Amino acid sequence: VNPKQAASEKAASYVQDGMTVGLGTGSTAAYAITAIAARVRSEGLKIRCIATSHASEELARKNGLIIAEWHRVSRFDVTIDGADEVDPAYRMIKGGGGALLREKIVASSTDREIIVVDQSKLKPSLGAFPLPVVVVPFGWQRTRDRLEAMFGCEITPREAVNGEPLVTDDGLQILDLHFGGPLPEVDTLEATLKTIPGVVECGLFTGLCQHVIVGHLDGTTHEFFPGDPFTF
Ligand code: A5P
């Protein structure tokens, strides 16, 4: 069994009739979307969804899920999304898939953000995975310079397959900050980053996870809630 699939199927069991559901982005979230759609088909659940990327929306529609209009959605009951790293304080780095801005907008309006991961994503501290920062394309080189001066770490523009800067679903770009170890001043880092003109959002998520589901190779899962230590 794929651990990501095991975690996602467990997470999908928390979706109930009548709910408004946020759909994440990435390979793990894709399993969740198909698992939710399977329940909708077999149990006749009436739910409406908003996806955090064009790719997830397409997958959801293809599987028959109903996509809601934003002006009719005030809160999400549940959102199921992946993460690149989760620390013992339930902070996360997200955005390996480039959808962090939409993911943060949805997570911030969600009652229960369920994060689905395999065990490799649980980390004693955040920062081995590069921290994605979404920037406005205009003058991004100067935004990069200011980030470099502020943190002194290597910064790489996220590229598309053709080697050009990747353009996100919102027409923005992503800079990856390679701290290569524990993030500096993790509690104030997000606010600090946002003082730089051109920075739109960062992939550090704090206080936005209400439930973690870890999938294992044998198909079992472990569930954790903020405050719980990650023990197996
Ligand atoms: C997408 O922008 C990300 O936040 C993903 O949720 C994260 O990168 C995890 O991706 P995988 O589930 O593909 O590992």
PDB file of C-alpha atoms in Angstrom, residues 2-229:
ATOM      1  CA  ASN A   2       1.160   3.527  -0.717  1.00  0.00           C
ATOM      2  CA  PRO A   3       1.410   5.339   2.653  1.00  0.00           C
ATOM      3  CA  LYS A   4       0.131   8.563   1.088  1.00  0.00           C
ATOM      4  CA  GLN A   5      -2.945   6.714  -0.167  1.00  0.00           C
ATOM      5  CA  ALA A   6      -3.563   5.077   3.214  1.00  0.00           C
ATOM      6  CA  ALA A   7      -3.439   8.451   4.980  1.00  0.00           C
ATOM      7  CA  SER A   8      -5.667  10.073   2.354  1.00  0.00           C
ATOM      8  CA  GLU A   9      -8.318   7.372   2.512  1.00  0.00           C
ATOM      9  CA  LYS A  10      -8.480   7.730   6.279  1.00  0.00           C
ATOM     10  CA  ALA A  11      -8.793  11.512   5.930  1.00  0.00           C
ATOM     11  CA  ALA A  12     -11.604  11.135   3.393  1.00  0.00           C
ATOM     12  CA  SER A  13     -13.602   9.245   6.046  1.00  0.00           C
ATOM     13  CA  TYR A  14     -13.984  12.558   7.943  1.00  0.00           C
ATOM     14  CA  VAL A  15     -16.001  14.101   5.119  1.00  0.00           C
ATOM     15  CA  GLN A  16     -19.714  14.099   5.918  1.00  0.00           C
ATOM     16  CA  ASP A  17     -22.904  14.839   4.062  1.00  0.00           C
ATOM     17  CA  GLY A  18     -23.547  18.563   3.623  1.00  0.00           C
ATOM     18  CA  MET A  19     -19.972  19.659   4.168  1.00  0.00           C
ATOM     19  CA  THR A  20     -17.981  22.292   2.341  1.00  0.00           C
ATOM     20  CA  VAL A  21     -14.608  20.713   1.626  1.00  0.00           C
ATOM     21  CA  GLY A  22     -11.245  22.227   0.686  1.00  0.00           C
ATOM     22  CA  LEU A  23      -9.153  20.146  -1.695  1.00  0.00           C
ATOM     23  CA  GLY A  24      -5.377  20.327  -1.394  1.00  0.00           C
ATOM     24  CA  THR A  25      -2.681  20.020  -4.028  1.00  0.00           C
ATOM     25  CA  GLY A  26       0.113  17.516  -4.626  1.00  0.00           C
ATOM     26  CA  SER A  27       0.483  13.767  -4.969  1.00  0.00           C
ATOM     27  CA  THR A  28      -0.982  12.992  -1.510  1.00  0.00           C
ATOM     28  CA  ALA A  29      -3.895  15.401  -1.860  1.00  0.00           C
ATOM     29  CA  ALA A  30      -4.679  13.803  -5.234  1.00  0.00           C
ATOM     30  CA  TYR A  31      -5.311  10.486  -3.458  1.00  0.00           C
ATOM     31  CA  ALA A  32      -7.635  12.317  -1.081  1.00  0.00           C
ATOM     32  CA  ILE A  33      -9.597  13.832  -3.954  1.00  0.00           C
ATOM     33  CA  THR A  34     -10.197  10.430  -5.558  1.00  0.00           C
ATOM     34  CA  ALA A  35     -11.066   8.895  -2.175  1.00  0.00           C
ATOM     35  CA  ILE A  36     -13.596  11.667  -1.429  1.00  0.00           C
ATOM     36  CA  ALA A  37     -15.110  11.276  -4.894  1.00  0.00           C
ATOM     37  CA  ALA A  38     -15.421   7.512  -4.386  1.00  0.00           C
ATOM     38  CA  ARG A  39     -17.386   8.099  -1.168  1.00  0.00           C
ATOM     39  CA  VAL A  40     -19.618  10.658  -2.866  1.00  0.00           C
ATOM     40  CA  ARG A  41     -20.438   8.118  -5.567  1.00  0.00           C
ATOM     41  CA  SER A  42     -20.968   5.126  -3.304  1.00  0.00           C
ATOM     42  CA  GLU A  43     -22.727   6.878  -0.394  1.00  0.00           C
ATOM     43  CA  GLY A  44     -24.513   9.653  -2.275  1.00  0.00           C
ATOM     44  CA  LEU A  45     -22.975  12.368  -0.072  1.00  0.00           C
ATOM     45  CA  LYS A  46     -23.930  15.905  -1.041  1.00  0.00           C
ATOM     46  CA  ILE A  47     -20.827  18.042  -0.625  1.00  0.00           C
ATOM     47  CA  ARG A  48     -19.317  21.026  -2.381  1.00  0.00           C
ATOM     48  CA  CYS A  49     -15.639  21.687  -2.825  1.00  0.00           C
ATOM     49  CA  ILE A  50     -13.078  24.343  -3.624  1.00  0.00           C
ATOM     50  CA  ALA A  51      -9.689  23.222  -4.928  1.00  0.00           C
ATOM     51  CA  THR A  52      -6.360  24.880  -4.183  1.00  0.00           C
ATOM     52  CA  SER A  53      -5.020  24.598  -7.760  1.00  0.00           C
ATOM     53  CA  HIS A  54      -6.172  24.238 -11.344  1.00  0.00           C
ATOM     54  CA  ALA A  55      -4.746  20.695 -11.346  1.00  0.00           C
ATOM     55  CA  SER A  56      -6.747  19.635  -8.280  1.00  0.00           C
ATOM     56  CA  GLU A  57      -9.891  21.287  -9.604  1.00  0.00           C
ATOM     57  CA  GLU A  58      -9.553  19.397 -12.877  1.00  0.00           C
ATOM     58  CA  LEU A  59      -9.042  16.103 -11.039  1.00  0.00           C
ATOM     59  CA  ALA A  60     -12.047  16.841  -8.815  1.00  0.00           C
ATOM     60  CA  ARG A  61     -14.341  17.675 -11.735  1.00  0.00           C
ATOM     61  CA  LYS A  62     -13.153  14.615 -13.654  1.00  0.00           C
ATOM     62  CA  ASN A  63     -14.185  12.504 -10.667  1.00  0.00           C
ATOM     63  CA  GLY A  64     -17.597  14.146 -10.483  1.00  0.00           C
ATOM     64  CA  LEU A  65     -17.096  16.454  -7.483  1.00  0.00           C
ATOM     65  CA  ILE A  66     -19.055  19.703  -7.420  1.00  0.00           C
ATOM     66  CA  ILE A  67     -16.932  22.848  -7.342  1.00  0.00           C
ATOM     67  CA  ALA A  68     -18.509  25.672  -5.340  1.00  0.00           C
ATOM     68  CA  GLU A  69     -18.450  29.384  -6.087  1.00  0.00           C
ATOM     69  CA  TRP A  70     -16.428  31.456  -3.633  1.00  0.00           C
ATOM     70  CA  HIS A  71     -19.209  33.970  -2.987  1.00  0.00           C
ATOM     71  CA  ARG A  72     -21.300  31.112  -1.572  1.00  0.00           C
ATOM     72  CA  VAL A  73     -18.555  29.783   0.724  1.00  0.00           C
ATOM     73  CA  SER A  74     -17.751  31.408   4.047  1.00  0.00           C
ATOM     74  CA  ARG A  75     -15.986  28.523   5.846  1.00  0.00           C
ATOM     75  CA  PHE A  76     -14.712  25.066   5.026  1.00  0.00           C
ATOM     76  CA  ASP A  77     -15.719  22.274   7.388  1.00  0.00           C
ATOM     77  CA  VAL A  78     -12.754  20.156   6.362  1.00  0.00           C
ATOM     78  CA  THR A  79      -9.736  20.610   4.112  1.00  0.00           C
ATOM     79  CA  ILE A  80      -7.431  17.714   3.253  1.00  0.00           C
ATOM     80  CA  ASP A  81      -3.959  18.684   2.072  1.00  0.00           C
ATOM     81  CA  GLY A  82      -0.381  17.408   2.058  1.00  0.00           C
ATOM     82  CA  ALA A  83       2.771  18.995   3.446  1.00  0.00           C
ATOM     83  CA  ASP A  84       6.495  18.905   2.797  1.00  0.00           C
ATOM     84  CA  GLU A  85       7.514  19.028   6.481  1.00  0.00           C
ATOM     85  CA  VAL A  86       5.604  18.992   9.777  1.00  0.00           C
ATOM     86  CA  ASP A  87       7.328  19.775  13.104  1.00  0.00           C
ATOM     87  CA  PRO A  88       6.293  18.769  16.662  1.00  0.00           C
ATOM     88  CA  ALA A  89       4.555  22.158  17.087  1.00  0.00           C
ATOM     89  CA  TYR A  90       2.385  21.255  14.074  1.00  0.00           C
ATOM     90  CA  ARG A  91       3.996  23.979  11.991  1.00  0.00           C
ATOM     91  CA  MET A  92       4.554  23.074   8.371  1.00  0.00           C
ATOM     92  CA  ILE A  93       6.445  23.875   5.218  1.00  0.00           C
ATOM     93  CA  LYS A  94       4.139  23.611   2.220  1.00  0.00           C
ATOM     94  CA  GLY A  95       4.443  24.590  -1.411  1.00  0.00           C
ATOM     95  CA  GLY A  96       6.610  21.914  -2.989  1.00  0.00           C
ATOM     96  CA  GLY A  97       3.793  21.701  -5.508  1.00  0.00           C
ATOM     97  CA  GLY A  98       3.654  25.472  -5.943  1.00  0.00           C
ATOM     98  CA  ALA A  99       0.103  25.980  -4.668  1.00  0.00           C
ATOM     99  CA  LEU A 100       0.946  27.427  -1.232  1.00  0.00           C
ATOM    100  CA  LEU A 101      -0.854  30.748  -1.688  1.00  0.00           C
ATOM    101  CA  ARG A 102      -4.207  29.145  -2.458  1.00  0.00           C
ATOM    102  CA  GLU A 103      -3.528  26.458   0.137  1.00  0.00           C
ATOM    103  CA  LYS A 104      -2.991  29.086   2.826  1.00  0.00           C
ATOM    104  CA  ILE A 105      -6.102  31.052   1.849  1.00  0.00           C
ATOM    105  CA  VAL A 106      -8.201  27.892   2.146  1.00  0.00           C
ATOM    106  CA  ALA A 107      -6.471  26.608   5.310  1.00  0.00           C
ATOM    107  CA  SER A 108      -7.084  29.971   6.999  1.00  0.00           C
ATOM    108  CA  SER A 109     -10.842  29.573   6.454  1.00  0.00           C
ATOM    109  CA  THR A 110     -11.020  25.924   7.498  1.00  0.00           C
ATOM    110  CA  ASP A 111     -12.358  24.476  10.751  1.00  0.00           C
ATOM    111  CA  ARG A 112     -10.430  21.206  10.464  1.00  0.00           C
ATOM    112  CA  GLU A 113      -7.322  21.197   8.284  1.00  0.00           C
ATOM    113  CA  ILE A 114      -6.309  17.547   7.961  1.00  0.00           C
ATOM    114  CA  ILE A 115      -2.712  17.113   6.829  1.00  0.00           C
ATOM    115  CA  VAL A 116      -1.967  13.789   5.157  1.00  0.00           C
ATOM    116  CA  VAL A 117       1.652  12.643   5.029  1.00  0.00           C
ATOM    117  CA  ASP A 118       3.955   9.669   5.112  1.00  0.00           C
ATOM    118  CA  GLN A 119       6.300   9.302   8.046  1.00  0.00           C
ATOM    119  CA  SER A 120       9.229  10.918   6.190  1.00  0.00           C
ATOM    120  CA  LYS A 121       7.505  14.339   6.405  1.00  0.00           C
ATOM    121  CA  LEU A 122       7.591  14.448  10.232  1.00  0.00           C
ATOM    122  CA  LYS A 123      10.672  16.457  11.240  1.00  0.00           C
ATOM    123  CA  PRO A 124      12.158  17.596  14.569  1.00  0.00           C
ATOM    124  CA  SER A 125      12.484  21.067  13.008  1.00  0.00           C
ATOM    125  CA  LEU A 126      11.543  22.784   9.733  1.00  0.00           C
ATOM    126  CA  GLY A 127      13.985  23.968   7.106  1.00  0.00           C
ATOM    127  CA  ALA A 128      15.795  21.040   5.477  1.00  0.00           C
ATOM    128  CA  PHE A 129      13.154  21.385   2.748  1.00  0.00           C
ATOM    129  CA  PRO A 130      13.540  24.713   0.889  1.00  0.00           C
ATOM    130  CA  LEU A 131      11.029  27.331   2.050  1.00  0.00           C
ATOM    131  CA  PRO A 132       8.938  28.540  -0.907  1.00  0.00           C
ATOM    132  CA  VAL A 133       8.164  32.249  -1.089  1.00  0.00           C
ATOM    133  CA  VAL A 134       5.599  33.544  -3.600  1.00  0.00           C
ATOM    134  CA  VAL A 135       6.640  36.831  -5.210  1.00  0.00           C
ATOM    135  CA  VAL A 136       5.241  39.262  -7.754  1.00  0.00           C
ATOM    136  CA  PRO A 137       7.009  38.786 -11.117  1.00  0.00           C
ATOM    137  CA  PHE A 138       7.704  42.546 -11.462  1.00  0.00           C
ATOM    138  CA  GLY A 139      11.269  43.099 -10.257  1.00  0.00           C
ATOM    139  CA  TRP A 140      11.525  39.624  -8.704  1.00  0.00           C
ATOM    140  CA  GLN A 141      15.310  39.816  -9.044  1.00  0.00           C
ATOM    141  CA  ARG A 142      15.420  42.714  -6.578  1.00  0.00           C
ATOM    142  CA  THR A 143      13.013  40.911  -4.243  1.00  0.00           C
ATOM    143  CA  ARG A 144      15.425  37.950  -4.369  1.00  0.00           C
ATOM    144  CA  ASP A 145      18.359  40.286  -3.599  1.00  0.00           C
ATOM    145  CA  ARG A 146      16.589  41.648  -0.536  1.00  0.00           C
ATOM    146  CA  LEU A 147      15.767  38.157   0.695  1.00  0.00           C
ATOM    147  CA  GLU A 148      19.399  37.159   0.147  1.00  0.00           C
ATOM    148  CA  ALA A 149      20.648  40.176   2.083  1.00  0.00           C
ATOM    149  CA  MET A 150      18.225  39.423   4.903  1.00  0.00           C
ATOM    150  CA  PHE A 151      18.917  35.695   5.281  1.00  0.00           C
ATOM    151  CA  GLY A 152      22.225  35.010   3.516  1.00  0.00           C
ATOM    152  CA  CYS A 153      20.999  31.685   2.181  1.00  0.00           C
ATOM    153  CA  GLU A 154      20.932  30.338  -1.357  1.00  0.00           C
ATOM    154  CA  ILE A 155      17.800  31.350  -3.232  1.00  0.00           C
ATOM    155  CA  THR A 156      16.640  29.719  -6.456  1.00  0.00           C
ATOM    156  CA  PRO A 157      13.750  30.756  -8.689  1.00  0.00           C
ATOM    157  CA  ARG A 158      11.356  27.826  -9.167  1.00  0.00           C
ATOM    158  CA  GLU A 159      11.506  26.787 -12.816  1.00  0.00           C
ATOM    159  CA  ALA A 160       9.008  25.195 -15.161  1.00  0.00           C
ATOM    160  CA  VAL A 161      10.076  22.201 -17.264  1.00  0.00           C
ATOM    161  CA  ASN A 162      11.180  24.546 -20.066  1.00  0.00           C
ATOM    162  CA  GLY A 163      13.676  26.254 -17.740  1.00  0.00           C
ATOM    163  CA  GLU A 164      11.706  29.505 -17.604  1.00  0.00           C
ATOM    164  CA  PRO A 165      10.510  30.836 -14.208  1.00  0.00           C
ATOM    165  CA  LEU A 166       7.443  28.870 -13.129  1.00  0.00           C
ATOM    166  CA  VAL A 167       4.245  30.918 -13.249  1.00  0.00           C
ATOM    167  CA  THR A 168       1.729  29.936 -10.573  1.00  0.00           C
ATOM    168  CA  ASP A 169      -2.048  29.624 -11.035  1.00  0.00           C
ATOM    169  CA  ASP A 170      -2.224  33.241  -9.840  1.00  0.00           C
ATOM    170  CA  GLY A 171       0.375  34.574 -12.297  1.00  0.00           C
ATOM    171  CA  LEU A 172       3.057  34.832  -9.618  1.00  0.00           C
ATOM    172  CA  GLN A 173       6.544  33.335  -9.198  1.00  0.00           C
ATOM    173  CA  ILE A 174       8.199  31.276  -6.487  1.00  0.00           C
ATOM    174  CA  LEU A 175      11.614  31.686  -4.901  1.00  0.00           C
ATOM    175  CA  ASP A 176      12.938  28.724  -2.908  1.00  0.00           C
ATOM    176  CA  LEU A 177      14.969  29.688   0.163  1.00  0.00           C
ATOM    177  CA  HIS A 178      17.540  26.996   0.943  1.00  0.00           C
ATOM    178  CA  PHE A 179      18.204  27.345   4.665  1.00  0.00           C
ATOM    179  CA  GLY A 180      19.548  23.794   4.723  1.00  0.00           C
ATOM    180  CA  GLY A 181      18.693  23.457   8.427  1.00  0.00           C
ATOM    181  CA  PRO A 182      16.372  24.816  11.113  1.00  0.00           C
ATOM    182  CA  LEU A 183      14.495  27.941   9.984  1.00  0.00           C
ATOM    183  CA  PRO A 184      15.680  31.116  11.747  1.00  0.00           C
ATOM    184  CA  GLU A 185      13.244  32.838  14.160  1.00  0.00           C
ATOM    185  CA  VAL A 186      10.469  30.514  13.059  1.00  0.00           C
ATOM    186  CA  ASP A 187       7.784  32.279  15.105  1.00  0.00           C
ATOM    187  CA  THR A 188       8.375  35.677  13.501  1.00  0.00           C
ATOM    188  CA  LEU A 189       9.733  34.570  10.117  1.00  0.00           C
ATOM    189  CA  GLU A 190       6.456  34.870   8.241  1.00  0.00           C
ATOM    190  CA  ALA A 191       5.876  38.436   9.433  1.00  0.00           C
ATOM    191  CA  THR A 192       9.491  39.351   8.647  1.00  0.00           C
ATOM    192  CA  LEU A 193       9.241  37.980   5.112  1.00  0.00           C
ATOM    193  CA  LYS A 194       6.106  39.997   4.491  1.00  0.00           C
ATOM    194  CA  THR A 195       7.892  43.284   5.211  1.00  0.00           C
ATOM    195  CA  ILE A 196       9.698  42.904   1.883  1.00  0.00           C
ATOM    196  CA  PRO A 197       7.917  44.578  -1.047  1.00  0.00           C
ATOM    197  CA  GLY A 198       7.065  41.977  -3.688  1.00  0.00           C
ATOM    198  CA  VAL A 199       6.617  39.114  -1.235  1.00  0.00           C
ATOM    199  CA  VAL A 200       3.050  37.822  -1.404  1.00  0.00           C
ATOM    200  CA  GLU A 201       3.127  34.686   0.760  1.00  0.00           C
ATOM    201  CA  CYS A 202       5.427  32.064   2.200  1.00  0.00           C
ATOM    202  CA  GLY A 203       5.142  28.320   2.632  1.00  0.00           C
ATOM    203  CA  LEU A 204       5.513  28.427   6.431  1.00  0.00           C
ATOM    204  CA  PHE A 205       2.141  27.475   7.927  1.00  0.00           C
ATOM    205  CA  THR A 206       1.683  28.039  11.657  1.00  0.00           C
ATOM    206  CA  GLY A 207      -1.503  27.361  13.596  1.00  0.00           C
ATOM    207  CA  LEU A 208      -3.199  26.062  10.456  1.00  0.00           C
ATOM    208  CA  CYS A 209      -3.211  22.326  11.147  1.00  0.00           C
ATOM    209  CA  GLN A 210      -5.852  20.713  13.338  1.00  0.00           C
ATOM    210  CA  HIS A 211      -5.200  17.038  12.554  1.00  0.00           C
ATOM    211  CA  VAL A 212      -2.298  15.031  11.095  1.00  0.00           C
ATOM    212  CA  ILE A 213      -2.773  11.601   9.527  1.00  0.00           C
ATOM    213  CA  VAL A 214       0.372   9.575   8.889  1.00  0.00           C
ATOM    214  CA  GLY A 215       0.170   6.645   6.492  1.00  0.00           C
ATOM    215  CA  HIS A 216       2.434   3.587   6.677  1.00  0.00           C
ATOM    216  CA  LEU A 217       3.575   0.989   4.149  1.00  0.00           C
ATOM    217  CA  ASP A 218       1.409  -1.736   5.697  1.00  0.00           C
ATOM    218  CA  GLY A 219      -1.690   0.409   5.090  1.00  0.00           C
ATOM    219  CA  THR A 220      -2.175   1.418   8.728  1.00  0.00           C
ATOM    220  CA  THR A 221      -2.439   5.026   9.822  1.00  0.00           C
ATOM    221  CA  HIS A 222      -1.691   7.071  12.930  1.00  0.00           C
ATOM    222  CA  GLU A 223      -3.632  10.201  13.810  1.00  0.00           C
ATOM    223  CA  PHE A 224      -2.286  13.134  15.799  1.00  0.00           C
ATOM    224  CA  PHE A 225      -3.775  16.366  17.101  1.00  0.00           C
ATOM    225  CA  PRO A 226      -1.943  19.564  18.095  1.00  0.00           C
ATOM    226  CA  GLY A 227      -0.362  18.946  21.476  1.00  0.00           C
ATOM    227  CA  ASP A 228       0.194  15.224  20.828  1.00  0.00           C
ATOM    228  CA  PRO A 229       3.795  14.089  20.377  1.00  0.00           C
TER     229      PRO A 229
END
